[in-house]
XYZ file of C-alpha atoms in Angstrom:
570
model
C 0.000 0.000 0.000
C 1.149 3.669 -0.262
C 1.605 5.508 3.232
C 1.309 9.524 3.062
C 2.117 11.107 6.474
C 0.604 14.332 7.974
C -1.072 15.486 4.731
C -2.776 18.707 5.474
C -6.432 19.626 5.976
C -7.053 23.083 5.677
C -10.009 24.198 7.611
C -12.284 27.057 7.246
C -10.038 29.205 9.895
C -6.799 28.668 8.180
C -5.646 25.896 11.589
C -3.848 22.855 8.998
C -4.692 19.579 10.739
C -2.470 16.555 9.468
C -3.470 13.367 8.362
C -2.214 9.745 7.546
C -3.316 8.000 4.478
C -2.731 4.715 3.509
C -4.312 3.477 0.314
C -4.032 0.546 -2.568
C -0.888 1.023 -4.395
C -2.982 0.136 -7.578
C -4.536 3.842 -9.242
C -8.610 3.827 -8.992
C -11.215 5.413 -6.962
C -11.950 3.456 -3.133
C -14.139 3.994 -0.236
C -13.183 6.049 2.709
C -12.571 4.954 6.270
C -11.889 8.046 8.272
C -11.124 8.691 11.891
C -10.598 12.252 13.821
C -9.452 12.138 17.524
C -6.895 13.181 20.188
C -4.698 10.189 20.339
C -1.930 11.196 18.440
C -1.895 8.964 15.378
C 1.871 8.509 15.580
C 1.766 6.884 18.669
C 1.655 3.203 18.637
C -1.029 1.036 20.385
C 2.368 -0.977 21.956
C 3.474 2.070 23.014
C 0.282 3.767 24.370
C -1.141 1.211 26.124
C 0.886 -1.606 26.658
C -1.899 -3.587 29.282
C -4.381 -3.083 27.219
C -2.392 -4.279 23.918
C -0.807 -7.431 26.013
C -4.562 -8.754 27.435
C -5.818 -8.728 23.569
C -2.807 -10.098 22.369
C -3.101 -12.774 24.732
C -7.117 -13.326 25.227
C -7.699 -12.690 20.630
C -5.085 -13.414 19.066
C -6.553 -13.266 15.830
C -6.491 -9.322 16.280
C -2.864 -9.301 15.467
C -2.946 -12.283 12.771
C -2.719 -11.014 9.371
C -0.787 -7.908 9.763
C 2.346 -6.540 10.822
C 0.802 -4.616 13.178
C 3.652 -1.391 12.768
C 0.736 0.707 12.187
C -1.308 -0.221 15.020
C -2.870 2.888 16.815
C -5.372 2.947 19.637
C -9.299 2.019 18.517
C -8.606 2.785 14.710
C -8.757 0.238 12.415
C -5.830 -1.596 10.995
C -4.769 -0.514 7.431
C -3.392 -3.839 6.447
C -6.619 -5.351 7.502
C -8.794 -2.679 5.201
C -6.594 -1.454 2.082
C -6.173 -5.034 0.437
C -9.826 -4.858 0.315
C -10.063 -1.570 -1.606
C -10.573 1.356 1.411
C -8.526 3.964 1.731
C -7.885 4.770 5.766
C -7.713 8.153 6.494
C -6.154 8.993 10.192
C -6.455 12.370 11.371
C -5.171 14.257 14.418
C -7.744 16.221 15.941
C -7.163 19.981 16.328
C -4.647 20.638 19.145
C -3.439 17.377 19.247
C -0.662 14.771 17.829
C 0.641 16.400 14.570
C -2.218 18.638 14.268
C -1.970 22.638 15.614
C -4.996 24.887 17.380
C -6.369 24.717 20.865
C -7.682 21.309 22.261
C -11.634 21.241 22.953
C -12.860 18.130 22.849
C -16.182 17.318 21.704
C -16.978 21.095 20.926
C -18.854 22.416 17.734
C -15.498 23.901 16.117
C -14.413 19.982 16.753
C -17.437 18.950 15.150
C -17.175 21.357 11.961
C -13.310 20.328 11.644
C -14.620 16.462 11.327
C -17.153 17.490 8.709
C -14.497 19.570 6.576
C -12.457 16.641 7.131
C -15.402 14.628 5.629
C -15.747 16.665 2.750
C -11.991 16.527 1.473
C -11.527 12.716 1.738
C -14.707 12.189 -0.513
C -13.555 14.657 -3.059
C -9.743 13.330 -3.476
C -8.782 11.712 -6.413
C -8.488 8.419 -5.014
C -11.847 8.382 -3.074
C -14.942 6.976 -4.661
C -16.837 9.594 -2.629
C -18.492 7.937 0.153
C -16.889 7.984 3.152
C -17.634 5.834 6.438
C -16.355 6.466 9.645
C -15.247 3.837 12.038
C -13.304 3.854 15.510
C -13.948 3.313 19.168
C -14.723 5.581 21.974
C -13.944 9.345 21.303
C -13.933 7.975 17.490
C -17.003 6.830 17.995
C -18.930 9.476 20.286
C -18.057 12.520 17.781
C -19.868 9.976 15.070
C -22.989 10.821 16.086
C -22.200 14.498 16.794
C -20.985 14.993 12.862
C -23.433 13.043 11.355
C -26.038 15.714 12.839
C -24.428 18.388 10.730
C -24.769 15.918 7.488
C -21.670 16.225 5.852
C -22.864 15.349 1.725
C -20.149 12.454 1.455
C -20.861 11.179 4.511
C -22.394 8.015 3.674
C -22.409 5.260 6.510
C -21.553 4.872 10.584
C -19.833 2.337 12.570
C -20.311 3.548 16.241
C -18.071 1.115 18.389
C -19.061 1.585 21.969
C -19.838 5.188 21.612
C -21.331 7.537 23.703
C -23.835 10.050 22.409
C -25.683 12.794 24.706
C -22.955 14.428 26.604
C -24.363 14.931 30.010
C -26.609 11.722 30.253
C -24.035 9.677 28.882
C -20.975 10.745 29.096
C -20.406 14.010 32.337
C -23.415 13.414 34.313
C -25.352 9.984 35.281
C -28.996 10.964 36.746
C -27.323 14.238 37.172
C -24.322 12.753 39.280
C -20.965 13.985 37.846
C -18.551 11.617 37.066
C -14.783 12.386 37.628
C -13.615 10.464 34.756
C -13.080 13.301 32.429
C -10.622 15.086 34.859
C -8.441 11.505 34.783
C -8.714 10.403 31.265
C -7.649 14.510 29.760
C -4.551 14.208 32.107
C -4.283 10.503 31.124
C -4.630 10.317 27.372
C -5.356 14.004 25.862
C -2.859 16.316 27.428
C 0.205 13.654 26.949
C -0.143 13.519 23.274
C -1.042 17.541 22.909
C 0.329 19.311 19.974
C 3.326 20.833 20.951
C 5.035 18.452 23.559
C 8.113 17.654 20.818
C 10.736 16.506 21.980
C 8.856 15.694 25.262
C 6.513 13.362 23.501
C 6.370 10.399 21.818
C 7.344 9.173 18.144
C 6.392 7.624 15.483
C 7.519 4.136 15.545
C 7.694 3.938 11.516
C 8.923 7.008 10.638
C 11.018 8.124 13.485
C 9.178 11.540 13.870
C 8.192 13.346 16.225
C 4.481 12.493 16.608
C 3.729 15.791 18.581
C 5.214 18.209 16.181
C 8.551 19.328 15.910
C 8.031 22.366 18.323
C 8.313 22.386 21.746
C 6.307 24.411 23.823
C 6.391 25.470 27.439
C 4.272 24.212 29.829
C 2.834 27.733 29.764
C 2.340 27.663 26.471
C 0.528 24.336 26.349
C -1.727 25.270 28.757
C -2.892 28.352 26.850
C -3.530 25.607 24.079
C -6.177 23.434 25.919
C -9.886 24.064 27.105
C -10.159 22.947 30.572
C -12.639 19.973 30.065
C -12.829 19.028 33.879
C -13.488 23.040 35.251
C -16.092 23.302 31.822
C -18.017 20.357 33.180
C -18.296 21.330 36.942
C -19.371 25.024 35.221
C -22.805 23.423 34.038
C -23.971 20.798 36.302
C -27.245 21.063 34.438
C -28.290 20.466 30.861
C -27.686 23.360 29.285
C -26.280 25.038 25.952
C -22.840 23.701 26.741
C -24.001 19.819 27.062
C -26.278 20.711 24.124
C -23.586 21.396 21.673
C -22.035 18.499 22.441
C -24.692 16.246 21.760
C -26.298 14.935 18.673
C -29.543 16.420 17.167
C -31.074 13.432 16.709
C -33.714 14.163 13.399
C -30.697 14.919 11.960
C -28.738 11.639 11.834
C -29.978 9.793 8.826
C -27.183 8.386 7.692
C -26.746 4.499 7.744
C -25.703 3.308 11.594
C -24.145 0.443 12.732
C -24.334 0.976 16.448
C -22.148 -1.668 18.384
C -22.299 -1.613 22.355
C -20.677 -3.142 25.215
C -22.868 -4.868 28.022
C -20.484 -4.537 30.529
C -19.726 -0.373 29.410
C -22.206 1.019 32.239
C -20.003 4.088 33.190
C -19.902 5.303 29.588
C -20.990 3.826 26.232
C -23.657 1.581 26.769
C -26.360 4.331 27.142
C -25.782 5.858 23.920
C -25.292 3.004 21.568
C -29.021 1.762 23.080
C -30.181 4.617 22.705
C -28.544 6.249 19.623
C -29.853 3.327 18.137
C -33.972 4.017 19.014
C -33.126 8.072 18.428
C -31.191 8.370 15.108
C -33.450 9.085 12.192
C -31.915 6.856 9.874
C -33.978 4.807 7.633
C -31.298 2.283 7.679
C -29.987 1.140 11.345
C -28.616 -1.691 13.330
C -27.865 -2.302 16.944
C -25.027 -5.128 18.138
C -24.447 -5.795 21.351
C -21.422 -7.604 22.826
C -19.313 -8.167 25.707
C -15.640 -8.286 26.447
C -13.404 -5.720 26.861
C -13.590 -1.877 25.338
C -11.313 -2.412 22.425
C -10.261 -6.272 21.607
C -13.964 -7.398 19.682
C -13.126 -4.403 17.416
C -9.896 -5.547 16.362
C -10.780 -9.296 16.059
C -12.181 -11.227 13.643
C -15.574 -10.932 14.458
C -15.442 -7.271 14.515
C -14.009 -6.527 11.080
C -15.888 -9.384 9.384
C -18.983 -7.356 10.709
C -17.907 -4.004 9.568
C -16.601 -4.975 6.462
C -19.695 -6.326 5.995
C -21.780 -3.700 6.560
C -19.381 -0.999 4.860
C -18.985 -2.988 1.755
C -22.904 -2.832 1.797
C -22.914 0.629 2.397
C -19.532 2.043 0.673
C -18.429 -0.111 -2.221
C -21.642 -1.773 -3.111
C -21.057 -5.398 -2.507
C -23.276 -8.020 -2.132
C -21.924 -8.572 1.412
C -25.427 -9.919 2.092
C -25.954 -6.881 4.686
C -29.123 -6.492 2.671
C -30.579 -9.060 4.737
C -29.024 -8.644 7.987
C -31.481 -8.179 11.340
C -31.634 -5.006 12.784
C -30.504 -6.456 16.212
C -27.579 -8.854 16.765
C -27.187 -9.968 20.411
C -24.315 -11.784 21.840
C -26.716 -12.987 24.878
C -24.847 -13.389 27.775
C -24.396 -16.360 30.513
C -23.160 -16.524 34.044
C -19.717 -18.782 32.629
C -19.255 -15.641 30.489
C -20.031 -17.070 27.656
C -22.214 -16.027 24.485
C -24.321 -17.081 22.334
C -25.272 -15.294 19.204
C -28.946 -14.472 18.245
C -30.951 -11.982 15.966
C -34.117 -10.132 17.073
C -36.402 -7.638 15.224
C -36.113 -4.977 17.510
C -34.893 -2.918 20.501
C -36.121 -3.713 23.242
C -36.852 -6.896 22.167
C -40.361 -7.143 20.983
C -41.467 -10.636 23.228
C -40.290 -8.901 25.829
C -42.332 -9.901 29.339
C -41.661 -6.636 31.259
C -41.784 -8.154 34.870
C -42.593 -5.609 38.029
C -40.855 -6.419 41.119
C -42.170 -5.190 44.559
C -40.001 -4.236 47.142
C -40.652 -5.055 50.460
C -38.864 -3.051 53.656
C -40.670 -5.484 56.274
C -38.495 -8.677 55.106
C -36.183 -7.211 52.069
C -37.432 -9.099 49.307
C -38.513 -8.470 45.800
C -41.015 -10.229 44.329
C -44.289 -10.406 41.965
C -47.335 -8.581 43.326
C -50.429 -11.272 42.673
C -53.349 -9.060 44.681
C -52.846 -6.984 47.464
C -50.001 -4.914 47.695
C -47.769 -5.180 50.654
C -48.558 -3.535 54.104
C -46.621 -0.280 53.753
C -42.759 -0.717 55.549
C -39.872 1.075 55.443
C -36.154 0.991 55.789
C -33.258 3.544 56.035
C -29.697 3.541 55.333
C -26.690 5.377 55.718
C -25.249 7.134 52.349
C -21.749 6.485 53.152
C -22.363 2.729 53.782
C -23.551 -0.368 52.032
C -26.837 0.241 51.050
C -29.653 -2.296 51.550
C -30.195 -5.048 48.948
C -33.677 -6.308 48.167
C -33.716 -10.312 47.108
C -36.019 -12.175 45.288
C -35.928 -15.782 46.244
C -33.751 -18.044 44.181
C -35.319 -18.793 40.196
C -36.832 -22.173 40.009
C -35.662 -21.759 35.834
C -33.690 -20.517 33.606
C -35.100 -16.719 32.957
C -33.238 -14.260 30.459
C -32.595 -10.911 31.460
C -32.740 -8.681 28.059
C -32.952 -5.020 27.258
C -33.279 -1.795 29.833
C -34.217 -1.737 33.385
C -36.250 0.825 35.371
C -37.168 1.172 39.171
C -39.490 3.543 41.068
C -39.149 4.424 44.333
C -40.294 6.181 46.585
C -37.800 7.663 48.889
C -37.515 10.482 51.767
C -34.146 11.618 52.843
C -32.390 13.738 55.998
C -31.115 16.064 54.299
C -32.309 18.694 51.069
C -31.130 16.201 48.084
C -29.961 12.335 47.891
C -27.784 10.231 45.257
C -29.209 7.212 44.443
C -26.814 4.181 43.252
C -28.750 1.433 41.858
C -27.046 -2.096 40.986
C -28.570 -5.000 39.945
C -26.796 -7.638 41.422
C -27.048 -11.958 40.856
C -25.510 -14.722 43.301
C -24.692 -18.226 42.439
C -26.149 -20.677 44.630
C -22.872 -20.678 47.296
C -23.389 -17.099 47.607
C -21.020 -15.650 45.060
C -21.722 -13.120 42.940
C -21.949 -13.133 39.176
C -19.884 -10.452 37.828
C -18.342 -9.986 34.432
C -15.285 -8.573 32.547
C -16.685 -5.348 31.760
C -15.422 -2.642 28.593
C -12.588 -1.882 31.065
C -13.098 -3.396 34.770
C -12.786 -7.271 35.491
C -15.350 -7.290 38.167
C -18.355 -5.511 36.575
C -21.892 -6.141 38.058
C -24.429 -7.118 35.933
C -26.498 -3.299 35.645
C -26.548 -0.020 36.963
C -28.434 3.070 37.374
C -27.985 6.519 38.930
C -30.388 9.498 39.951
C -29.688 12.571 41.874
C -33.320 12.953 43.708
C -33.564 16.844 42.769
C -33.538 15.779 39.193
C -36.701 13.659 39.184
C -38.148 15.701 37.125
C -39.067 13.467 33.988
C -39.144 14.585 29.858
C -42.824 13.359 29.566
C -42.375 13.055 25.840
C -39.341 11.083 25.975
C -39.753 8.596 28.511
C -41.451 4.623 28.350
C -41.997 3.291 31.694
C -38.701 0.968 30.894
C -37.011 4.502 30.314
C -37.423 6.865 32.546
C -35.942 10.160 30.554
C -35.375 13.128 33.039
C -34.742 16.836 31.793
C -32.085 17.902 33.959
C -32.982 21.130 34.214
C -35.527 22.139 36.900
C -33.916 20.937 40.193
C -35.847 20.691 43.049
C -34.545 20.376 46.414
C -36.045 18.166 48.877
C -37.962 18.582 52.244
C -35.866 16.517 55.082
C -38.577 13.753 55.870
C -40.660 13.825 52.926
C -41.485 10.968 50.525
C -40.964 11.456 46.816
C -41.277 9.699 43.650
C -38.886 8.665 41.880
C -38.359 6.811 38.613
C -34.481 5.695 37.779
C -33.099 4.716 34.684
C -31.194 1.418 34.573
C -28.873 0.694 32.119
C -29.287 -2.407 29.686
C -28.190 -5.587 30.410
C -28.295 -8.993 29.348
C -28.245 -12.105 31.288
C -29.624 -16.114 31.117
C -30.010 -16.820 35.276
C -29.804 -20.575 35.445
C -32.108 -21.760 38.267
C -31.123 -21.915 41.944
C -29.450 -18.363 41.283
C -30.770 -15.279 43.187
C -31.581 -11.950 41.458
C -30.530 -8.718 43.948
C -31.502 -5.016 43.389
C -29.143 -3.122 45.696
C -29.478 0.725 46.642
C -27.057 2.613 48.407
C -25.319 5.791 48.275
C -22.201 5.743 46.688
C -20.280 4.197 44.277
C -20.554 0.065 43.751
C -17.215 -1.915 44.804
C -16.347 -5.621 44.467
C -14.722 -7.412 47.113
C -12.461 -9.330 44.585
C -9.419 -7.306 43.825
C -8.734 -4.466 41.878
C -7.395 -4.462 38.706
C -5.205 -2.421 36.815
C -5.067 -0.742 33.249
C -1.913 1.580 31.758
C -3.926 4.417 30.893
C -6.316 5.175 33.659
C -5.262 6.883 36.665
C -7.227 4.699 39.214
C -7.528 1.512 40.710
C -10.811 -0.549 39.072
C -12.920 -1.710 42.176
C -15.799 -2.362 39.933
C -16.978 0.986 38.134
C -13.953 0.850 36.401
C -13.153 4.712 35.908
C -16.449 6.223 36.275
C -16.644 7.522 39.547
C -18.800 10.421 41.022
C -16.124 11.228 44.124
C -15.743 14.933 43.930
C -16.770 16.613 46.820
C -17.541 20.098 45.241
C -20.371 17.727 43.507
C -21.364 15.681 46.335
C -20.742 17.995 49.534
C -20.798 16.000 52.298
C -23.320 18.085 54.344
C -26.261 17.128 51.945
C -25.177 13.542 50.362
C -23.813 11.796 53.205
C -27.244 11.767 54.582
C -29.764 9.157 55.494
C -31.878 8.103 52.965
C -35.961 6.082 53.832
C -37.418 3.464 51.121
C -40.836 3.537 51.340
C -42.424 0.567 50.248
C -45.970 -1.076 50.152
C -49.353 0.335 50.413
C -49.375 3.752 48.314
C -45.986 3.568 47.813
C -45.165 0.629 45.691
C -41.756 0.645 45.132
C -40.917 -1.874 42.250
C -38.111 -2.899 39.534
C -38.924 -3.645 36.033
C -37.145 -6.497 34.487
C -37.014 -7.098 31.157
C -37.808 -11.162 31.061
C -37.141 -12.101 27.599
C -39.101 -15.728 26.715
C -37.407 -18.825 25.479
């Protein structure tokens, strides 16, 4: 193939972003796969992130077979898996960042517009056929759905790979809890590979150069080059303008989508491929849902037999026999974490037997109301503890878990707000518990769902009683001792429970932790205890006067406090 480094971009304000391209070495016109993101395309995926690169090398091997792997980057495809085919992959550095000049702000609109202009000149070179797909993980995956909303003309298909989509819900702010993540991962994996660094950052393991640019700036300097993401965030704890531009405008993405999501990426992901997938006005969609970790499925063979399957569909016009291809694939989890593969019709699934299960304070249990609701009870924990866990006696079957979750409660609290942590939790029949590799932690329980109790305040046209959509916008503190309403979002999940195992919805107060041991990744600041990253540990969020409070379930009576399952028939 021929390899062009840092070709320039030009873009509407004169900033020159650089670009890789590697294409056929045979002269024609060829479908476009183009990424745009802060990585710093000359740094290796070796290099980068060594723990992450080692467990796929180990746990997929067939991610590396095939290829020489020198041009490995982080969650971009592999040319030598995609130019003998006929694309032509198209790597640029985002503005600010790797070889590419201008002031870092991720995810904003001038982002946005760069990634559409960037759009428009790979369709109209003279080796592109003009339709250009994008494809990528993560951050190459989240600003997807943000340019496909401005509807770049030779745009013409999506591959969303575990990405994100509504910046606040999604990504800064779950049930209106911030997460600390961003603060780690722009210190982490943004400001190390900034434009600028030089001879302080990395190279390019091909070509020897300098994959920051040949300047080096001061530290002064480079900080006069980035937005601060983490002091932006705290800035707007609602959803506002800021979040807004950020986010997709969903009657505008009618491109073709291929949205592919994690089970196990609760803290960020998961929520917008799902949903991405029922938003997006696209004529033409499909949802798959996997497991694993974050990054290897991508590389493997499954992932770019399913991608090149759906882009020679949608790109080159092959008979790749996408034409009759479900809109759902599921890779339906089980307790060994194992999958098995299986097409449905539609998200949520349409046999779905949505299941309501009563809590009870008096005893702790969950179960099926048949008459009578339960004599009203209560029960009150501490924020800063464990929670309380409600149980529902141990399946006599086998019962698949499939799709989103919701619970309402109905809660009073000491203080003028309360954080509510939901987890969905399942024990073997020694008392272990279930939990799975998730898109980054080992130990990752099998759902979650957040709500700060001053958001309740639900987007009536938006929401299904299996999604609870709030507007988080109208806060409304609480009065100490009153009971309130309260409907939480749960994030998807999929499960088959053998029989004999137990089912556990746990509330509590603060983040979820496993009592295995941590683990460890090369690029993320802190330990994974179960969340993975995704914390909601700032203080100036969560002061401790108001949040480490007492919080009352009310259950029974009028106040039936339930969770809906989504039981999915055999």
């Amino acid at each position: 193939m021929i390899v062009e480094w840092d070709v320039p971009i030009e873009t509407d304000d004169g900033v020159v972003l650089r670009a890789d391209v590697f294409r056929p070495d045979t002269p024609g016109r060829y479908p476009v796969v183009l990424t745009y993101g802060p990585y710093a395309k000359g740094l290796s995926f070796q290099e980068g992130y060594p723990s992450a690169w080692n467990k796929m090398a180990a746990e997929h091997p067939d991610a590396l077979e095939g290829s020489s792997n020198v041009y490995q980057a982080w969650e971009v495809v592999d040319p030598e898996k995609w130019v003998p085919d006929g694309y032509v992959c198209v790597r640029v550095d985002s503005r600010g960042a790797g070889a590419s000049p201008g002031v870092i702000d991720c995810f904003s609109p001038r982002e946005t517009r760069d990634y559409y202009e960037c759009v428009e000149w790979a369709g109209t070179q003279e080796w592109s056929n003009g339709k250009v797909g994008l494809n990528g993980i993560s951050y190459f995956a989240m600003n997807q759905w943000h340019v496909a909303s401005l509807q770049p003309p030779h745009l013409a298909a999506i591959i969303v790979w575990e990405g994100a989509a509504d910046w606040y819900r999604d990504a800064t702010h779950h049930g209106g809890i911030r997460t600390t993540f961003w603060d780690n991962w722009y210190g982490m994996q943004v400001t190390t590979v900034q434009h600028g660094l030089g001879e302080n950052g990395p190279r390019n393991p091909v070509t020897g150069a300098l994959a920051t640019g040949s300047a080096t700036l001061t530290e002064e300097e480079l900080a006069a080059n980035r937005a601060d993401l983490g002091g932006s965030i705290q800035a707007h704890p609602l959803d506002d303008a800021y979040h807004r531009d950020r986010s997709p405008v969903w009657d505008r993405v009618t491109v073709p989508v291929l949205s592919a999501g994690n089970w196990g990426g609760q803290g960020l992901h998961l929520r917008g491929n799902t949903y991405g997938y029922l938003r997006a006005a696209s004529e033409h969609k499909w949802l798959e849902m996997h497991g694993d970790t974050h990054w290897s499925l991508f590389y493997a063979d499954y992932g770019v037999d399913l991608q090149k399957r759906f882009f020679g569909h949608f790109l080159a016009g092959q008979d790749t026999g996408w034409a009759k291809q479900p809109p759902v694939q599921l890779q339906v989890r089980h307790v060994d974490a194992t999958f098995t593969p299986r097409f449905e019709e539609g998200w949520p699934i349409p046999r779905t037997r949505w299941t309501r299960l009563f809590l009870d304070a008096a005893d702790l249990s969950l179960g099926e109301s048949l008459g009578e609701p339960s004599a009203p009870a209560q029960v009150t924990y501490e924020a800063t503890g464990r929670g309380v866990q409600f149980e529902l006696p141990a399946l006599t079957e086998e019962t698949e878990i499939t799709g989103p979750l919701a619970a309402k409660l109905f809660v009073s609290s000491s203080t003028s707000d309360a954080d509510l942590f939901l987890v969905v939790r399942v024990f073997d029949p020694a008392g272990e518990e279930v939990a799975f590799q998730g898109a980054l932690d080992p130990h990752t329980p099998v759902a979650q769902g957040w709500l700060r109790a001053s958001h309740r305040e639900l987007d009536a046209e938006l929401s299904q009683p299996w999604l609870p959509v709030h507007t988080h916008t109208n806060p409304e503190l609480l009065v100490p001792g009153e009971i309130y309403e309260l409907d939480v979002e749960i994030l998807p999940t999929c499960l088959a429970v053998p029989a004999g195992y137990r089912i556990v919805l746990e509330v509590r107060g603060r983040d979820y932790e496993h009592d295995k041991p941590a683990g460890h990744l090369s690029n993320l600041r802190n330990p994974l205890k179960g969340c993975g990253p995704f914390l909601h540990d700032d203080p100036r969020d969560r002061p401790a006067e108001v949040f480490h409070n007492e919080v009352t379930l009310h259950t029974g009576g009028d106040h039936a406090s339930h969770l809906l399952l989504p039981v999915v028939p055999a």
